[in-house]
Amino acid sequence: MKINPYQNIQNNPYRKQVEKQAAQHEVQSKKDQIQISKAALELQQSTKIDAARQEKVNQLKEQVQSGNYKVDAQAVASKVYDYWMKQ
């Protein structure tokens, strides 16, 4: 390589490579962020209703596992009929 004292130093052939690597590093360092509204945070908090519902679900699970759970066919049919007649 010939060294010319009159050559412009700003014409660095490696500058583009360095800039490209810096740009890639900058892209890789970006991370996803999420923001949750106050209303959504309130919905995520457990309430008294959730505790009562969880207790009922646990009771039903125990009944199903022990084999004591009985389905009232008349009540199911009545609810289905009421649902479809409302619409």
Short mmCIF file of C-alpha atoms in Angstrom, two decimals:
data_model
loop_
_atom_site.label_atom_id
_atom_site.label_comp_id
_atom_site.label_asym_id
_atom_site.label_seq_id
_atom_site.Cartn_x
_atom_site.Cartn_y
_atom_site.Cartn_z
CA MET A 1 0.00 0.00 0.00
CA LYS A 2 1.39 3.30 -0.99
CA ILE A 3 1.31 6.01 1.65
CA ASN A 4 0.53 9.36 0.16
CA PRO A 5 0.70 12.34 2.52
CA TYR A 6 -1.76 14.22 0.33
CA GLN A 7 -4.48 11.59 0.50
CA ASN A 8 -7.56 12.55 2.45
CA ILE A 9 -7.75 10.68 5.80
CA GLN A 10 -11.55 10.70 5.74
CA ASN A 11 -11.53 8.09 2.96
CA ASN A 12 -10.99 5.25 5.38
CA PRO A 13 -11.91 1.98 3.61
CA TYR A 14 -12.70 0.30 6.95
CA ARG A 15 -15.07 3.00 8.16
CA LYS A 16 -18.11 1.41 6.46
CA GLN A 17 -17.41 -1.93 8.12
CA VAL A 18 -17.13 -0.31 11.54
CA GLU A 19 -20.36 1.64 11.01
CA LYS A 20 -22.15 -1.50 9.82
CA GLN A 21 -21.07 -3.45 12.91
CA ALA A 22 -22.13 -0.59 15.17
CA ALA A 23 -25.56 -0.49 13.50
CA GLN A 24 -26.00 -4.26 13.92
CA HIS A 25 -25.04 -4.03 17.58
CA GLU A 26 -27.55 -1.23 18.08
CA VAL A 27 -30.34 -3.28 16.49
CA GLN A 28 -29.52 -6.30 18.65
CA SER A 29 -29.61 -4.29 21.86
CA LYS A 30 -33.23 -3.19 21.39
CA LYS A 31 -35.75 -5.02 23.57
CA ASP A 32 -39.52 -5.35 23.53
CA GLN A 33 -41.46 -3.42 26.11
CA ILE A 34 -45.01 -3.70 27.31
CA GLN A 35 -47.18 -1.24 29.17
CA ILE A 36 -50.23 -2.31 31.13
CA SER A 37 -52.94 0.18 31.94
CA LYS A 38 -54.20 0.76 35.47
CA ALA A 39 -57.53 -0.85 34.57
CA ALA A 40 -55.79 -4.01 33.37
CA LEU A 41 -53.73 -4.17 36.56
CA GLU A 42 -56.89 -3.92 38.64
CA LEU A 43 -58.45 -6.78 36.67
CA GLN A 44 -55.42 -8.95 37.34
CA GLN A 45 -55.72 -8.52 41.10
CA SER A 46 -57.62 -11.31 42.83
CA THR A 47 -60.99 -10.42 44.34
CA LYS A 48 -63.38 -12.00 46.80
CA ILE A 49 -65.41 -13.38 43.91
CA ASP A 50 -62.36 -15.18 42.55
CA ALA A 51 -61.68 -16.83 45.91
CA ALA A 52 -65.29 -18.06 46.22
CA ARG A 53 -65.24 -19.31 42.64
CA GLN A 54 -61.96 -21.15 43.20
CA GLU A 55 -63.40 -22.83 46.29
CA LYS A 56 -66.42 -24.02 44.30
CA VAL A 57 -64.16 -25.34 41.51
CA ASN A 58 -62.06 -27.23 44.06
CA GLN A 59 -65.19 -28.83 45.55
CA LEU A 60 -66.37 -29.91 42.11
CA LYS A 61 -62.94 -31.41 41.33
CA GLU A 62 -63.04 -33.44 44.53
CA GLN A 63 -66.54 -34.72 43.73
CA VAL A 64 -65.53 -35.72 40.18
CA GLN A 65 -62.36 -37.47 41.35
CA SER A 66 -64.17 -39.38 44.08
CA GLY A 67 -67.01 -40.36 41.71
CA ASN A 68 -69.73 -38.64 43.76
CA TYR A 69 -70.56 -35.96 41.19
CA LYS A 70 -74.02 -36.43 39.73
CA VAL A 71 -75.35 -34.41 36.81
CA ASP A 72 -78.96 -33.23 37.12
CA ALA A 73 -80.18 -33.79 33.57
CA GLN A 74 -83.42 -31.89 34.20
CA ALA A 75 -81.54 -28.77 35.36
CA VAL A 76 -79.15 -28.91 32.38
CA ALA A 77 -82.02 -29.27 29.91
CA SER A 78 -83.87 -26.39 31.55
CA LYS A 79 -80.84 -24.09 31.33
CA VAL A 80 -80.21 -24.99 27.68
CA TYR A 81 -83.86 -24.40 26.83
CA ASP A 82 -83.89 -21.04 28.64
CA TYR A 83 -80.71 -19.98 26.86
CA TRP A 84 -82.01 -20.75 23.39
CA MET A 85 -85.47 -19.30 24.00
CA LYS A 86 -83.95 -15.98 25.22
CA GLN A 87 -82.22 -15.37 21.90
#
